[in-house]
XYZ file of C-alpha atoms in Angstrom:
494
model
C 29.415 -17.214 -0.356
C 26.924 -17.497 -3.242
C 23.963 -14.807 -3.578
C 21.743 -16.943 -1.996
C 23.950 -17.642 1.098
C 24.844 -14.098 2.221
C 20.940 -14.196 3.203
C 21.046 -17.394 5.495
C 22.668 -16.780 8.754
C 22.073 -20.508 9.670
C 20.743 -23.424 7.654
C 17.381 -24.660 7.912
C 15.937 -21.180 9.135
C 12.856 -21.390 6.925
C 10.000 -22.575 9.775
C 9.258 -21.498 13.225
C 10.398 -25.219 14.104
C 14.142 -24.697 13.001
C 16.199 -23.995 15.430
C 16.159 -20.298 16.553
C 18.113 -20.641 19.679
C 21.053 -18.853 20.530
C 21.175 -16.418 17.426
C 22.443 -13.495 17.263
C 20.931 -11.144 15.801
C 20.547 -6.766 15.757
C 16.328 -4.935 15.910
C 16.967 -1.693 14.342
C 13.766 0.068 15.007
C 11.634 -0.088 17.922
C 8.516 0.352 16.157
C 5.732 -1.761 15.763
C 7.377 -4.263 13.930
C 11.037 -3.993 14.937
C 9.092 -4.699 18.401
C 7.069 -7.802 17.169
C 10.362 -8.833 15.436
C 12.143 -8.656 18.754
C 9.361 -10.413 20.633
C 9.296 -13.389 18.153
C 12.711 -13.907 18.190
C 13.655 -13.584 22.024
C 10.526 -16.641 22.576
C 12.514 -18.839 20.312
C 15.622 -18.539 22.302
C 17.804 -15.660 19.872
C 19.999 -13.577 21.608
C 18.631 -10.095 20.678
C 20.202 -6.493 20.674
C 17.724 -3.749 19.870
C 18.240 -0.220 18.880
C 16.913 2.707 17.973
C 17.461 6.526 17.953
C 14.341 7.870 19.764
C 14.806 8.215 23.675
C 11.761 9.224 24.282
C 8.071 8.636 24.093
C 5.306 6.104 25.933
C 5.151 3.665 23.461
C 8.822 3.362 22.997
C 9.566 2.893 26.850
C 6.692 0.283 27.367
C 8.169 -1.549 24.535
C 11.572 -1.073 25.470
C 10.560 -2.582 29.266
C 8.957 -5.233 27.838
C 11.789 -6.925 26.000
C 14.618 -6.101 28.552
C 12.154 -8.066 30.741
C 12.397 -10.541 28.122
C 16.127 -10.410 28.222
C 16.801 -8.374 25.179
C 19.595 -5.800 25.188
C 17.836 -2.452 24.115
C 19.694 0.577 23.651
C 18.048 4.110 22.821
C 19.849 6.883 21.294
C 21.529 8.263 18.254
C 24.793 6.957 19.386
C 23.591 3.329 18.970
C 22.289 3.860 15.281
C 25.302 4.922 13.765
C 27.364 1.698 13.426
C 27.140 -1.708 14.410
C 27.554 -2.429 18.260
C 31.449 -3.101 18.885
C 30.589 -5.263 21.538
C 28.052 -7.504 20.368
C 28.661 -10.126 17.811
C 25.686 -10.145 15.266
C 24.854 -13.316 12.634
C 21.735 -11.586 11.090
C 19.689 -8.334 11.545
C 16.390 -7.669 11.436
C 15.141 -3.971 9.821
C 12.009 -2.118 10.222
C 10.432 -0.758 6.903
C 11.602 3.314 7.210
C 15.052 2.457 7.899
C 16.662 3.201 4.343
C 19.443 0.693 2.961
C 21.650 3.595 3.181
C 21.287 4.217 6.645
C 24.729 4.131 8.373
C 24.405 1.050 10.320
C 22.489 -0.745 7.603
C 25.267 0.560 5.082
C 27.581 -1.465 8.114
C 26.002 -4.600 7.702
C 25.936 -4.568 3.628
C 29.522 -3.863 4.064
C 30.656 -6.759 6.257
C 28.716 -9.113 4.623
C 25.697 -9.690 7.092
C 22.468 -10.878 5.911
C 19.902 -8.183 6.804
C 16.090 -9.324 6.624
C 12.905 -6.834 6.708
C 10.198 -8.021 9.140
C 8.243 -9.659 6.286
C 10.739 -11.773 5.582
C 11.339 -13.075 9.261
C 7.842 -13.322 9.079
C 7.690 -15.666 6.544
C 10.522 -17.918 8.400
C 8.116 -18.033 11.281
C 5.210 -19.934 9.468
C 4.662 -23.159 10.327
C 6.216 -26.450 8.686
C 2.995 -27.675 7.713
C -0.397 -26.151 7.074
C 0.739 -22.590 7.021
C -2.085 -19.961 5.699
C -1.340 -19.294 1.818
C -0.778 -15.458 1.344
C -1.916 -13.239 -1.561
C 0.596 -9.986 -1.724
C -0.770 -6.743 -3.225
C 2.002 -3.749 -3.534
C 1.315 -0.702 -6.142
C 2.126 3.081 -5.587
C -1.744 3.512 -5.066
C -5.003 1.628 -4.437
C -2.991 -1.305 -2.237
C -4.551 -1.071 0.689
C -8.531 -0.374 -0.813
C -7.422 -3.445 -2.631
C -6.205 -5.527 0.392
C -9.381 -4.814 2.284
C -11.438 -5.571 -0.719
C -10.018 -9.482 -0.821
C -9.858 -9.881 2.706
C -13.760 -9.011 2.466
C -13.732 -11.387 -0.324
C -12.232 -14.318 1.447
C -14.676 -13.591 4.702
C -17.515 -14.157 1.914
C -16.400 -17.023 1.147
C -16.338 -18.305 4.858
C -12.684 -18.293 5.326
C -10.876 -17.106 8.273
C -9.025 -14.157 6.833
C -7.123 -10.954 7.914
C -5.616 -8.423 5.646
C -2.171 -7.825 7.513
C 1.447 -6.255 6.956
C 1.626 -2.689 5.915
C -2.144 -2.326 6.870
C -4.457 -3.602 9.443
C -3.028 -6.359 11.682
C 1.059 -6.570 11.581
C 2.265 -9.486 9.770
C 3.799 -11.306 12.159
C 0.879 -11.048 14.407
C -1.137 -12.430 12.168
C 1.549 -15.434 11.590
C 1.692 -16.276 14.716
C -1.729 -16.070 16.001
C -2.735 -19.142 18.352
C -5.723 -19.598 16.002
C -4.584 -20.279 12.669
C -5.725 -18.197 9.252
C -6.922 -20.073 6.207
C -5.478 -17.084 4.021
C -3.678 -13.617 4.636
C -4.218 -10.707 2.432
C -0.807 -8.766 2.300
C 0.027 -5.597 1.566
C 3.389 -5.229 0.757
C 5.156 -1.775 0.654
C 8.192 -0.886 -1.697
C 10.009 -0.817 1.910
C 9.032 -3.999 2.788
C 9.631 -5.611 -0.406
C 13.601 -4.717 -1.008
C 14.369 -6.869 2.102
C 12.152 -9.703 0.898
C 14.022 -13.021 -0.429
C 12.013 -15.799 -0.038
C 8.552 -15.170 0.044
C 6.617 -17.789 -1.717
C 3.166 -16.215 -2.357
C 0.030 -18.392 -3.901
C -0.738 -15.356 -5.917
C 0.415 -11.582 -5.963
C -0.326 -8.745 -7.924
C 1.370 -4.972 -8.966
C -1.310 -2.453 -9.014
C 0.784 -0.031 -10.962
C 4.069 2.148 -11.060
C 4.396 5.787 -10.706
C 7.038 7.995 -9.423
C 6.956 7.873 -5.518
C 9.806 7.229 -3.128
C 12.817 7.947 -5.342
C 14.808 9.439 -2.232
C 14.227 5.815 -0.206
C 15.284 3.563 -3.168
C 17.607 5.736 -4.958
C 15.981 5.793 -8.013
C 13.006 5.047 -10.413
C 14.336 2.157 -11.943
C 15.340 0.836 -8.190
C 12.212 1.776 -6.698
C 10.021 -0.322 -9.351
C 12.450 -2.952 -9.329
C 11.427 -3.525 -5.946
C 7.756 -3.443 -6.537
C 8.724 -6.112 -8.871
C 9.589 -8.339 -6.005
C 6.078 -8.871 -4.855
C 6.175 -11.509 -7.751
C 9.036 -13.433 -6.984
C 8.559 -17.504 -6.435
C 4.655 -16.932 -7.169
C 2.759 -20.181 -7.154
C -0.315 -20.404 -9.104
C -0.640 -16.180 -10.674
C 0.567 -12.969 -11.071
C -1.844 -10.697 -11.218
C -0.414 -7.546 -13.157
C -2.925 -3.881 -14.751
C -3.628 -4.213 -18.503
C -3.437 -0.459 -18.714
C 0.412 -0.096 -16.665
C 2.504 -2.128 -19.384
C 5.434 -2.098 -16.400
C 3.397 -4.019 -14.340
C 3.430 -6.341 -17.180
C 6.950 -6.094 -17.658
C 7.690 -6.804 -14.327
C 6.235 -10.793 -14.294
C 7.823 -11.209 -17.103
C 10.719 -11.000 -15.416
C 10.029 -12.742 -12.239
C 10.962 -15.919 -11.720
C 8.004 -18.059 -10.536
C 7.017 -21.743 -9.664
C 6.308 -23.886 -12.181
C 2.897 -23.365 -13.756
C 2.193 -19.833 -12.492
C 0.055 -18.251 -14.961
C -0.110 -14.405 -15.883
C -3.479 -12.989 -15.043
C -4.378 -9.392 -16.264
C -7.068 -6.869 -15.127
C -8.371 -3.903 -17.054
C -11.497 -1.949 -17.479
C -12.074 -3.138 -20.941
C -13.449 -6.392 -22.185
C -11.139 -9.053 -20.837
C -9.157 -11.243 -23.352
C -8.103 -14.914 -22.352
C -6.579 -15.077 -18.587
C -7.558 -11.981 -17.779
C -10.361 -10.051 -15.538
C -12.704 -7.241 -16.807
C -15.546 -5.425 -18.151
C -18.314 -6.478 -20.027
C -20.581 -3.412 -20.096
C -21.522 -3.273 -16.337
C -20.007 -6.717 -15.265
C -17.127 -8.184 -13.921
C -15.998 -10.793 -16.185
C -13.214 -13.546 -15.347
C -11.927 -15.232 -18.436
C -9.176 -16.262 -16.428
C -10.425 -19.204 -13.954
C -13.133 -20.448 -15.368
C -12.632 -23.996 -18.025
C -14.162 -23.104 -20.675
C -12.673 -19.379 -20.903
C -11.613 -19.255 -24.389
C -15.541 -18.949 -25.033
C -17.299 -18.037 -22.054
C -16.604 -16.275 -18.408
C -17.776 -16.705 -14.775
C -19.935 -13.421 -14.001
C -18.091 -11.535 -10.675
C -20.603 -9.032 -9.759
C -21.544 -5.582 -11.608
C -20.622 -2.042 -10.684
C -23.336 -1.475 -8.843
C -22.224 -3.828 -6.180
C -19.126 -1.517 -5.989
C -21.242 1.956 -5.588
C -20.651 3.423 -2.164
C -22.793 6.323 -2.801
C -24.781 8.380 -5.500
C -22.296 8.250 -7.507
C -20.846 5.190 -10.057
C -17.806 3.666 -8.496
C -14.361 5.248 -9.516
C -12.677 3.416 -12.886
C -9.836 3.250 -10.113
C -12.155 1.797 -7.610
C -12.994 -0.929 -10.506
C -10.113 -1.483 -11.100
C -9.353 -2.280 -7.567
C -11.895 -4.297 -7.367
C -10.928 -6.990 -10.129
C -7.716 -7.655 -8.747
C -8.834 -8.602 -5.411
C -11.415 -10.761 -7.724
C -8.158 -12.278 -9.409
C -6.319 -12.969 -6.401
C -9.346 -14.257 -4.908
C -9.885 -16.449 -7.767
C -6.787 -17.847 -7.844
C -7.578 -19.214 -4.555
C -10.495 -20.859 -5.443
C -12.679 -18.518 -4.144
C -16.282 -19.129 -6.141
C -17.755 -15.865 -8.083
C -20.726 -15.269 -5.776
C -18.579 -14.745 -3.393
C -16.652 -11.936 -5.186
C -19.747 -10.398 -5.648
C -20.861 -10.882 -1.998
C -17.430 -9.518 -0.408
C -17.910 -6.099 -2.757
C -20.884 -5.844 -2.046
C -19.920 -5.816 1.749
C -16.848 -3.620 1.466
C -16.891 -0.013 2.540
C -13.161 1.574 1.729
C -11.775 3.466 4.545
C -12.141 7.312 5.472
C -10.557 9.526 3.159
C -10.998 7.542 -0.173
C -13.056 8.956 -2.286
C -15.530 8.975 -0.032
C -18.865 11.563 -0.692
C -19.312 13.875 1.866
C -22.701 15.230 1.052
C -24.737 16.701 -2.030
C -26.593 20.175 -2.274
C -27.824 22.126 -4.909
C -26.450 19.602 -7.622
C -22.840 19.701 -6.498
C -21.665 16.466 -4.970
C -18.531 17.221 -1.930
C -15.984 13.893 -2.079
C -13.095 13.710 0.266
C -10.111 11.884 -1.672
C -7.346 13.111 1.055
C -5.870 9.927 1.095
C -4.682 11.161 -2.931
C -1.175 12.678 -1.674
C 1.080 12.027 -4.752
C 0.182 12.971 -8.477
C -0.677 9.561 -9.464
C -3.309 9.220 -7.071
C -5.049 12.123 -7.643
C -5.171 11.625 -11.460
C -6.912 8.366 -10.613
C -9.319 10.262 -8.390
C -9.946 13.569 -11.166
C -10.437 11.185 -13.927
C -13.451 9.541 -11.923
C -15.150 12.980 -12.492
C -16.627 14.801 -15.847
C -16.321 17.983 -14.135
C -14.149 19.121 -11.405
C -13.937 22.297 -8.593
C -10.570 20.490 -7.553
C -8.643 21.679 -4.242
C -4.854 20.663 -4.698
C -1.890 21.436 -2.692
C 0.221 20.692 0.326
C 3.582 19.380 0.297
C 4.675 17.527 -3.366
C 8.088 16.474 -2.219
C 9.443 17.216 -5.522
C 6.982 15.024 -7.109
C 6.240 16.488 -10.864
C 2.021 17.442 -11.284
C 2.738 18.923 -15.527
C 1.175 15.691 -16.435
C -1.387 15.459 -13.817
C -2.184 18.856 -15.293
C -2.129 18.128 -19.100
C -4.307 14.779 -18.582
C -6.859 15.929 -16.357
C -7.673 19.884 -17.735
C -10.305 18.696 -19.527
C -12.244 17.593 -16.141
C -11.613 21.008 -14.400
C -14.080 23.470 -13.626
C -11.832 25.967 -11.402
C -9.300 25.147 -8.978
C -8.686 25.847 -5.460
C -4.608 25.402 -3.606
C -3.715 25.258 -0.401
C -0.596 24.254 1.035
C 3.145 24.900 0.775
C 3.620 23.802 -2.996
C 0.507 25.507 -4.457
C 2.830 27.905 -6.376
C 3.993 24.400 -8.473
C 0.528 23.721 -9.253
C -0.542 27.148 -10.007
C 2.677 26.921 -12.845
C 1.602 23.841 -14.074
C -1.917 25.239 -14.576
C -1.109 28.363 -16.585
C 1.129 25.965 -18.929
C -1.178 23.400 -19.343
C -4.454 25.041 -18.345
C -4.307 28.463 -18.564
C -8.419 28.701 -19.249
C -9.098 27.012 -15.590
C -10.019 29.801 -12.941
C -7.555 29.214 -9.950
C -8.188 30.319 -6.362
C -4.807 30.585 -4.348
C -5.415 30.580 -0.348
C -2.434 31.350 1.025
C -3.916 30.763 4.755
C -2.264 28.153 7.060
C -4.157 28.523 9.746
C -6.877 26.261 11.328
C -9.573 28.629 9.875
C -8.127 27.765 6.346
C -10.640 24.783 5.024
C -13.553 26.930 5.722
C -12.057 29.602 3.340
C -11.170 26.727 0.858
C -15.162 25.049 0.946
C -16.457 28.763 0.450
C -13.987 29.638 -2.790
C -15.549 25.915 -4.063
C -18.715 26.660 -3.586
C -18.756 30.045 -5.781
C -17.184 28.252 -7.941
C -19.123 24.857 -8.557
C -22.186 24.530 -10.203
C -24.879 21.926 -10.592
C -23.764 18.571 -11.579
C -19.632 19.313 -10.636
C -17.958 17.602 -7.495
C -15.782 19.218 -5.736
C -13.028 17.033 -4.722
C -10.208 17.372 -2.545
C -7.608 15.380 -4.143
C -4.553 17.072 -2.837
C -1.737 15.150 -5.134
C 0.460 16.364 -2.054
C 1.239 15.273 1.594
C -0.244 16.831 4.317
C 2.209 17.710 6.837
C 2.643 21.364 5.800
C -0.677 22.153 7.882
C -2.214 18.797 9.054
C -0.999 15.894 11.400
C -1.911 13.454 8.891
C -3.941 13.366 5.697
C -6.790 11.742 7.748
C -6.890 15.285 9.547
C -7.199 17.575 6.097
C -9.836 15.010 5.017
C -11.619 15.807 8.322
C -10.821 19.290 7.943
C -12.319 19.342 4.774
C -15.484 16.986 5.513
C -16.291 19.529 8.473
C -16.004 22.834 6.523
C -17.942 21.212 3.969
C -20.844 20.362 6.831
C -20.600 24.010 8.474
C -20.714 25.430 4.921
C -23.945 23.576 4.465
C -25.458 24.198 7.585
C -25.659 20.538 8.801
């Protein structure tokens, strides 16, 4: 069995039109997509076993009804996660995204030689023969799915029936097998989804950047980028890597791609030939234009990106010009690059301003909950009243410290980890007053906006950008953003 084989548990499975029928094949996950997964394959005649560990909950049992209805054998329960099923034979199985290739049944599979495919990738077998929507991936540890939402808005300028789908917005194989087909999917690719992936054949796909995030998932660094490095595999016309992270750059170089598949850059600098960039305030491409060795095609200017009083985020820019790219490399024309920006609002919890008063500008960056993200978000700032904190899961912040001191005004930490950040701060910035709340309770943000607000002064932001996770005190990180926006609105009397 050659590498390529182990992955094929029939010929011909690369279209919705091959034959389906009768294949056996193992859901493990009754999520979202283990359930679309399940769906898709029971309606083209596969015999399906699904399983998962959970028992309990209503969105598990309506699912689970659903597909025995269907005919699908569904079994809930540790039990049925810890091996595969002794009495069911199985030619391929299907994962959802959180299962790790460690997992014990996974591990099973591996073992005995079955090929195991990640939603995406059945996905991608379920286009069409002919006329199937092109897709432009996006993966990075930060700024994918701003990104995602920023080309889909793109293409919609453009007058293009468009969805950003996969690890945001619409599920991929939704948006596949929608009765009314797309022109073009924007998807956002996760490391998770991307170590399953084999043939994905994307018109264009880009690597934001590389930081440290996952490690316990993949196994290590070098695995976990290695994986992000996937998103580039058997691109068609670019890949779309930063200036500014050489491993994205390292990373097409070592992908194989289709013939004629040009490297693209972006950076915040003045773009050189094939790449995407700044000149002054505008977005210049001097990659898709004819005559780029002396001129370039005029994307927009930053103030199409502002989204408030303040200049967009050099992360935000950044952003920005790689949706331009892939949407470029599409054949998108400029004014509508600068039409979709201009249209795009990012989600809650990025970056976004809360309110101004008294020359101090509140911005809710919640959605910052690793190290790498909220560097991005400090270094959008001259000077800071930063509130950090929550839980790090062993993520490093020394260099987060040592890069951004310069920005800080004072600090404020919350959270279970604050102690790490406190320790990085006397090492690295042992001039920056720090504020340590130890509270946990729901009364805790209010505490948190007060300390900021004796501590800022006219012309700071103070910016939660936690560099943490959330779950330590908050359902979610959309909750501490709320948290925050609403102590921040009681504080101010509005």
């Amino acid at each position: 069995m050659t590498g390529a084989d182990r992955y094929e548990p029939r010929p011909g499975l690369t279209c919705r039109e091959a034959d389906w029928s009768g294949l056996r094949v193992l859901v493990t996950g009754l999520g979202v997509s283990g359930f679309a997964a399940a769906d898709a394959l029971l309606e083209r005649g596969a015999h399906v076993v699904v399983v998962d560990a959970a028992t309990e909950g209503a969105a598990l049992t309506e699912r689970a009804k659903i597909l025995a209805m269907l005919d699908a054998d569904v079994r809930l329960g540790p039990e049925h996660v810890r091996a595969l099923p002794d009495d069911a034979a199985v030619d391929l199985v299907v994962t959802s995204p959180g299962w790790r290739p460690d997992q014990p049944l996974l591990a099973a599979a591996a073992a005995a030689g079955l090929p195991i495919w990640g939603e995406v990738e059945l996905a991608w077998r379920l286009r069409p023969r002919a006329g199937a929507a092109p897709w432009l991936t996006i993966t990075g540890t930060n700024g994918k799915t701003t990104t995602v939402q920023m080309l889909a808005s793109i293409l919609t300028a453009a007058g293009l029936r468009a969805v950003a789908a996969g690890n945001v917005g619409m599920p991929i194989m939704a948006a596949v097998l929608d009765p009314t087909p797309y022109d073009v999917i924007a998807v956002e690719l996760s490391s998770f989804q991307l170590h399953w992936q084999r043939s994905l054949a994307p018109l264009a796909s880009a690597c934001l950047n590389v930081a440290p995030d996952h490690v316990d998932w993949h196994g290590s660094l070098a695995a976990y980028t290695a994986d992000k490095g996937r998103v580039y595999q058997n691109t068609e016309v670019a890949c779309v890597y930063n200036v500014q992270d050489p491993v994205t750059e390292r990373l097409v170089r070592d992908a194989e791609v289709q013939e004629g598949c040009r490297a693209i850059g972006f950076t915040l600098g003045v773009p050189g030939l094939s790449m995407v960039g700044l000149v002054e305030d505008v977005l210049a491409d001097r990659a898709f234009v004819e005559e780029r060795r002396t001129s370039a095609a005029e994307l927009g200017t930053l103030a199409d990106l502002r989204t408030g009083s303040q200049d967009p985020a050099p992360h935000y820019v950044a952003n920005a010009l790689a949706a331009a790219a892939l949407a470029r490399a599409y054949g998108v024309p400029p004014v509508a690059v600068r039409d979709g920006l201009r249209a795009f609002r990012p989600d809650a919890h990025r970056i976004a301003e809360v309110a101004t008063a008294a020359g101090v500008t509140w911005v809710d960056d919640s959605k910052a909950t690793n190290p790498h993200a909220a560097a991005a978000s400090l270094a959008a700032y001259a000077s800071v009243v930063w509130i950090a904190g929550g839980l790090l899961k062993g993520a490093d912040v020394d260099d987060l410290v040592r890069d951004r001191a310069d920005r800080l005004r004072a600090v404020v930490l919350i959270g279970a980890d604050r102690s790490q950040i406190a320790q990085a701060l006397a090492r690295h910035a042992p001039q920056v007053p720090v504020v340590d709340v130890a509270a946990t309770d729901t009364g805790a943000m209010d505490l948190v906006v007060a300390r900021a607000a004796e501590l800022a002064q006219p012309g700071d932001v103070v910016l939660l950008a936690p560099a943490a996770a959330s779950m330590d005190m908050f359902s979610h990180y959309g909750a501490r953003g709320d948290a925050f926006a609403d102590a921040v609105r009681r504080h101010l009397g509005r």
